[in-house]
mmCIF file with all atom_site columns, C-alpha atoms in Angstrom:
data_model
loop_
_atom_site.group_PDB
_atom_site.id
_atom_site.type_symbol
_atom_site.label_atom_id
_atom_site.label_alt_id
_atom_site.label_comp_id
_atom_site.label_asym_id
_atom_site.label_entity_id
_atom_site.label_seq_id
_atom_site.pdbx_PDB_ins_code
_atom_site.Cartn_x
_atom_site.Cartn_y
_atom_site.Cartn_z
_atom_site.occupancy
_atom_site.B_iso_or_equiv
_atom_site.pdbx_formal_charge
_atom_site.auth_seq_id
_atom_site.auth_comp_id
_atom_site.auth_asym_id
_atom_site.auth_atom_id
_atom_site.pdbx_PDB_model_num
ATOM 1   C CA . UNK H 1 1   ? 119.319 100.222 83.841  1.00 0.00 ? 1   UNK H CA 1
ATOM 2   C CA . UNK H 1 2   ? 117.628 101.367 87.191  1.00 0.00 ? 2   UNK H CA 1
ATOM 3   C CA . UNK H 1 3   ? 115.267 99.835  88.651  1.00 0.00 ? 3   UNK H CA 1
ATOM 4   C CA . UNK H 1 4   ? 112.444 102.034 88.081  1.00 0.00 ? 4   UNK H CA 1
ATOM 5   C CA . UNK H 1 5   ? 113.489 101.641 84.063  1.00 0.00 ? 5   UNK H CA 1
ATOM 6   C CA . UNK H 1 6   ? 113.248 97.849  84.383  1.00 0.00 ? 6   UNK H CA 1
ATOM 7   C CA . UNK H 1 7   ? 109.703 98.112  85.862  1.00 0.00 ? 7   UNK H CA 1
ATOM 8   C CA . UNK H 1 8   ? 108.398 100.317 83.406  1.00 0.00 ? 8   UNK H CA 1
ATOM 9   C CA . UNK H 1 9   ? 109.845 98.396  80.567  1.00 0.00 ? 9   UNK H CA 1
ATOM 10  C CA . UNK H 1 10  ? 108.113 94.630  82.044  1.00 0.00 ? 10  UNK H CA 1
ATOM 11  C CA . UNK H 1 11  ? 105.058 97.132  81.748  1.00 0.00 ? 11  UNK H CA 1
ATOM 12  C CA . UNK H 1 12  ? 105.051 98.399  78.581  1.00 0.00 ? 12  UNK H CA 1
ATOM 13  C CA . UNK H 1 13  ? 106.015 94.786  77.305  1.00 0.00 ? 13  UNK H CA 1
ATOM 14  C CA . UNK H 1 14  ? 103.092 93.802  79.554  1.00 0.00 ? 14  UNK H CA 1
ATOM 15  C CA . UNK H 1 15  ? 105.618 91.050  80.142  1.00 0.00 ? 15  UNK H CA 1
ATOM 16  C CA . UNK H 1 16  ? 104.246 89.361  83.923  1.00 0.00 ? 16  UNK H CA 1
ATOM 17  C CA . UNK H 1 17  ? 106.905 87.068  84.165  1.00 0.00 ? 17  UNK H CA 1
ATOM 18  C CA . UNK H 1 18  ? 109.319 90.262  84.361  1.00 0.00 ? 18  UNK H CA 1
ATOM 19  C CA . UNK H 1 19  ? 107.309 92.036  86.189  1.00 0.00 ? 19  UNK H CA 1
ATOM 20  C CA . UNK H 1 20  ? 106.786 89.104  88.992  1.00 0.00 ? 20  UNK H CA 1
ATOM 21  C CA . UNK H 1 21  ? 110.764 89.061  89.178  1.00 0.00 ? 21  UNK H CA 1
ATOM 22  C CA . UNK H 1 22  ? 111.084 92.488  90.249  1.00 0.00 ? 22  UNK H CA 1
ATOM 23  C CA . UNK H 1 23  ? 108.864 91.527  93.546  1.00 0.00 ? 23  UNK H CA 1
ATOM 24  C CA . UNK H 1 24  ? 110.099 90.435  96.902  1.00 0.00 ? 24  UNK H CA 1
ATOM 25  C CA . UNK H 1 25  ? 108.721 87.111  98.062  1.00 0.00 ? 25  UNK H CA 1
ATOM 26  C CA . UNK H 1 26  ? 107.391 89.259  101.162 1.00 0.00 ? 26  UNK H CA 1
ATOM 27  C CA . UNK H 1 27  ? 106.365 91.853  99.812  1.00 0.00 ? 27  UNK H CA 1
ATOM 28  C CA . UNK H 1 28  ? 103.305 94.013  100.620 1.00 0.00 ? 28  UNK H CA 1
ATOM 29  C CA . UNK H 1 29  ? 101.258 96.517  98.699  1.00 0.00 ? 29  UNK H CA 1
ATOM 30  C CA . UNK H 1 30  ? 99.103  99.089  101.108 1.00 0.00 ? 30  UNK H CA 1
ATOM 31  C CA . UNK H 1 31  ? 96.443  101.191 100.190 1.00 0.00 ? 31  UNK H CA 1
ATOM 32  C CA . UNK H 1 32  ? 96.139  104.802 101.257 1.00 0.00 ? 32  UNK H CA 1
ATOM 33  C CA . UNK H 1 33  ? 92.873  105.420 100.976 1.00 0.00 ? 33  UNK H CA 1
ATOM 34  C CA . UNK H 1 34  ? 91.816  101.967 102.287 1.00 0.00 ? 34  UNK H CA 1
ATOM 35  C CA . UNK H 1 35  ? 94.568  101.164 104.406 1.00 0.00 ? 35  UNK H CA 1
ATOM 36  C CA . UNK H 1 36  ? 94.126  97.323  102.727 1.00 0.00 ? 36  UNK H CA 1
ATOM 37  C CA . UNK H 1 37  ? 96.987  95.422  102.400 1.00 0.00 ? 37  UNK H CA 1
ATOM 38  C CA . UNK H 1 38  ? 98.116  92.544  99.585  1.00 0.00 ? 38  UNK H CA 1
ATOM 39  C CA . UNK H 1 39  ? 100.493 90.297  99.446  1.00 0.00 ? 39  UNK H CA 1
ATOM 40  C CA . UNK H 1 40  ? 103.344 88.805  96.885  1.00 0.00 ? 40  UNK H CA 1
ATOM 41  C CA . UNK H 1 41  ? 100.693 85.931  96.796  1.00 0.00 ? 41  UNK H CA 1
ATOM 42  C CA . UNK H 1 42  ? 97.822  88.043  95.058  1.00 0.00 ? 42  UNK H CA 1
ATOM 43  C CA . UNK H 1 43  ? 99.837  89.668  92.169  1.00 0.00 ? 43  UNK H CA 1
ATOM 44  C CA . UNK H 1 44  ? 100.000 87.967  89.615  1.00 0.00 ? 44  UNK H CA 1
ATOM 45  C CA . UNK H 1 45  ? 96.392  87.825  89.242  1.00 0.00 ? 45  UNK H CA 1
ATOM 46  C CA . UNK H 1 46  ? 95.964  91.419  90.212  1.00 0.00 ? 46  UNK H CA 1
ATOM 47  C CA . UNK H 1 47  ? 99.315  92.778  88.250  1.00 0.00 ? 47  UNK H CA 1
ATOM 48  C CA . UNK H 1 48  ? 97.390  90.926  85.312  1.00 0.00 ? 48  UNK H CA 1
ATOM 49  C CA . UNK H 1 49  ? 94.594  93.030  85.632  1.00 0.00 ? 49  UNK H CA 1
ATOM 50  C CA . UNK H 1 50  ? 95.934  96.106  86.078  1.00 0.00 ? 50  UNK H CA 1
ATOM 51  C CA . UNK H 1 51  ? 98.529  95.474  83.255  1.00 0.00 ? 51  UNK H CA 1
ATOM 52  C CA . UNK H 1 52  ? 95.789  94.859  80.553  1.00 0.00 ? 52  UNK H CA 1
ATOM 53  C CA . UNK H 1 53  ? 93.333  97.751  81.830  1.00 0.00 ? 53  UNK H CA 1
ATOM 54  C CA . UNK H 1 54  ? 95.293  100.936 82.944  1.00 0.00 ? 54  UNK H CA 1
ATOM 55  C CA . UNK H 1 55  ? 96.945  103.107 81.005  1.00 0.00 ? 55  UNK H CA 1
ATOM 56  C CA . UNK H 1 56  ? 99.819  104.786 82.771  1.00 0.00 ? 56  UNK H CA 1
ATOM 57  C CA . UNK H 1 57  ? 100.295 108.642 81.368  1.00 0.00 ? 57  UNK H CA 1
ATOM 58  C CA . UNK H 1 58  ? 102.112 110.913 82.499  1.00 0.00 ? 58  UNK H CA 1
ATOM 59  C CA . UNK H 1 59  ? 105.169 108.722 84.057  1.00 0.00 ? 59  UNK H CA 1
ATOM 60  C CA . UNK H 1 60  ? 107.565 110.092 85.802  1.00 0.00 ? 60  UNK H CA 1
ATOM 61  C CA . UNK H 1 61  ? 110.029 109.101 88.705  1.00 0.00 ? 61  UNK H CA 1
ATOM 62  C CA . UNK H 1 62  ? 110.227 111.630 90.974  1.00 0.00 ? 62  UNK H CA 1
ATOM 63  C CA . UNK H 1 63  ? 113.047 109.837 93.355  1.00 0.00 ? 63  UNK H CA 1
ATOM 64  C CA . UNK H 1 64  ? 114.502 106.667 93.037  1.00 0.00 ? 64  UNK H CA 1
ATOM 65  C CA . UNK H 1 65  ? 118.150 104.989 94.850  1.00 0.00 ? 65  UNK H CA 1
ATOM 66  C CA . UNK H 1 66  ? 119.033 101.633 96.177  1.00 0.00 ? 66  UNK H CA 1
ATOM 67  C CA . UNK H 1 67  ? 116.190 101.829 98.872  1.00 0.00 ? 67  UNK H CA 1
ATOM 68  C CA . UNK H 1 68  ? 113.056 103.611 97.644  1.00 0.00 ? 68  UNK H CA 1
ATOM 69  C CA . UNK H 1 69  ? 111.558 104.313 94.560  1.00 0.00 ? 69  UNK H CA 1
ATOM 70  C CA . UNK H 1 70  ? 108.978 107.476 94.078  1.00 0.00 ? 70  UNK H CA 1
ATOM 71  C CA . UNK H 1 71  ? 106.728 107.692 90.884  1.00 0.00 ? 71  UNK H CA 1
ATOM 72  C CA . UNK H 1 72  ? 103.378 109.326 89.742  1.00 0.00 ? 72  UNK H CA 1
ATOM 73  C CA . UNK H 1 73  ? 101.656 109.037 86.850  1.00 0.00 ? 73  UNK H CA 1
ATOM 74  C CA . UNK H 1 74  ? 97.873  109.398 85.305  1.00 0.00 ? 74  UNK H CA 1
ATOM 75  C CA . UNK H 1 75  ? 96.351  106.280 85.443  1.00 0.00 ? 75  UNK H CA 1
ATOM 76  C CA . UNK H 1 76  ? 93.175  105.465 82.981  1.00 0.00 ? 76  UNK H CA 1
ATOM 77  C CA . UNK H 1 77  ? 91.047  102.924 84.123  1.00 0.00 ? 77  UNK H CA 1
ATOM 78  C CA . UNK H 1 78  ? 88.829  100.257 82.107  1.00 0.00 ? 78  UNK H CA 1
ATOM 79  C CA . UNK H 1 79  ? 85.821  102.152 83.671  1.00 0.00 ? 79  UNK H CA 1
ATOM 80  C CA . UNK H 1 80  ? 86.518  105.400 82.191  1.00 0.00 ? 80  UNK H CA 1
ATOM 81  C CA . UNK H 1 81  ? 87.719  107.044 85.434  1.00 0.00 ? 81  UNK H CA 1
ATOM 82  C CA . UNK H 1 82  ? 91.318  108.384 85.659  1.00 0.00 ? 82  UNK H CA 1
ATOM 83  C CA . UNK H 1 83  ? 93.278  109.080 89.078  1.00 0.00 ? 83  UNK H CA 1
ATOM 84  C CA . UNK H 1 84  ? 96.737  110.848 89.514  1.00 0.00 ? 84  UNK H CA 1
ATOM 85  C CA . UNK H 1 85  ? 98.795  108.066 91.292  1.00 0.00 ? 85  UNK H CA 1
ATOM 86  C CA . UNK H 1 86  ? 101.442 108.871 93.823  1.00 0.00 ? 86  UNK H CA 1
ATOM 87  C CA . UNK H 1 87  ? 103.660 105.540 94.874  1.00 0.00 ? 87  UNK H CA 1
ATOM 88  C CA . UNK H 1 88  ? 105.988 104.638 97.168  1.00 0.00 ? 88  UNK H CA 1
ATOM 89  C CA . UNK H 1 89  ? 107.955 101.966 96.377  1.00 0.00 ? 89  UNK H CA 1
ATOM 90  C CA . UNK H 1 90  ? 110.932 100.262 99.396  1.00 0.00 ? 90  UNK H CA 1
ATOM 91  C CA . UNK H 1 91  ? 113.297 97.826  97.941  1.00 0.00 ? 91  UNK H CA 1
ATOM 92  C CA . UNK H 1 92  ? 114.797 95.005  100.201 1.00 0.00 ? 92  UNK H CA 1
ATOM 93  C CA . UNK H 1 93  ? 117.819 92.934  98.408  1.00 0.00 ? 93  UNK H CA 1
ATOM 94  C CA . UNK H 1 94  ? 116.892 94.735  94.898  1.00 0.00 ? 94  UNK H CA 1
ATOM 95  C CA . UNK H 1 95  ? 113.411 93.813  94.654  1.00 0.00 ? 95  UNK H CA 1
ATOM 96  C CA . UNK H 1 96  ? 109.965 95.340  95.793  1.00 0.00 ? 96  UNK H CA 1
ATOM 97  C CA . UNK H 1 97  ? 109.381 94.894  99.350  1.00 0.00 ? 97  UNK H CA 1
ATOM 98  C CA . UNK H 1 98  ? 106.865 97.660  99.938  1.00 0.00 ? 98  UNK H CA 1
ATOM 99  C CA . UNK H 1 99  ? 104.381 100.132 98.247  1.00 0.00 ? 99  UNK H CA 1
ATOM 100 C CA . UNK H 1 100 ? 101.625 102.779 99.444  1.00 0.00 ? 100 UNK H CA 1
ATOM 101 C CA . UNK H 1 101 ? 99.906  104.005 96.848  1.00 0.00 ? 101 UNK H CA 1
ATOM 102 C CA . UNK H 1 102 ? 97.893  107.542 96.818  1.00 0.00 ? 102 UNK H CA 1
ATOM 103 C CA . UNK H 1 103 ? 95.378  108.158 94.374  1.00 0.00 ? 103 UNK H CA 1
ATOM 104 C CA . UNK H 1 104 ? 93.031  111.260 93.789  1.00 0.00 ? 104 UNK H CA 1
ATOM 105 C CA . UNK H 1 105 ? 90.240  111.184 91.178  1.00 0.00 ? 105 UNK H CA 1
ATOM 106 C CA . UNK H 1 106 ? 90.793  113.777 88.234  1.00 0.00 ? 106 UNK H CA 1
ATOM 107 C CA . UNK H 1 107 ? 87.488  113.032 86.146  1.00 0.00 ? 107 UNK H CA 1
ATOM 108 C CA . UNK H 1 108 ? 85.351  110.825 84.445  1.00 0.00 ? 108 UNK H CA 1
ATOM 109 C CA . UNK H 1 109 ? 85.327  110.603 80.832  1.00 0.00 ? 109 UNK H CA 1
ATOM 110 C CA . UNK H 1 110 ? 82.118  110.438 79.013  1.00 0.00 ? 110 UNK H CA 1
#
């Protein structure tokens, strides 16, 4: 199973535990828009969030091998606004080490 098919399978199990595995102890998330940064210690609460309120559509992975993984999808937020999500995923010793995300609003539903 690739890597990419492991994370979206802890997803759709909404399985954190499984999720949390696939992450690198140093690992960094960076916004685009924001140019914020996280860290390995802020997921769990965050990836718990996010895993109970957005609906990923649309998933596809547009590049993945043993370095970097490439997806987009349509994400649906708990506040009705969706956003077409580009991310960039590095991998250091098989596990998330990196992502930039890119996000641009599509519209609001009513």
């Amino acid at each position: 199973m690739s890597f990419y098919e492991k994370y979206q399978r802890a997803w759709d199990e909404q399985d954190i535990g499984a999720l949390l595995e696939l992450y690198h102890p140093d690992y960094k998330r960076i916004f685009h828009a924001t140019g914020k940064e996280q860290g390995f210690d802020e997921l769990e609460d965050i990836m718990t969030r996010w895993l109970m309120g957005t609906q990923r559509n649309q998933r596809r992975c547009l590049y993945e091998n043993s370095e970097i993984v490439v997806e987009h999808f349509i994400a649906e937020f708990q506040d009705n606004t969706t956003e077409a999500v580009l991310t960039v995923h590095l991998l250091k010793d098989g596990l998330l080490w990196r992502t930039e995300t890119g996000a641009t609003p599509l519209f609001t539903k009513a």
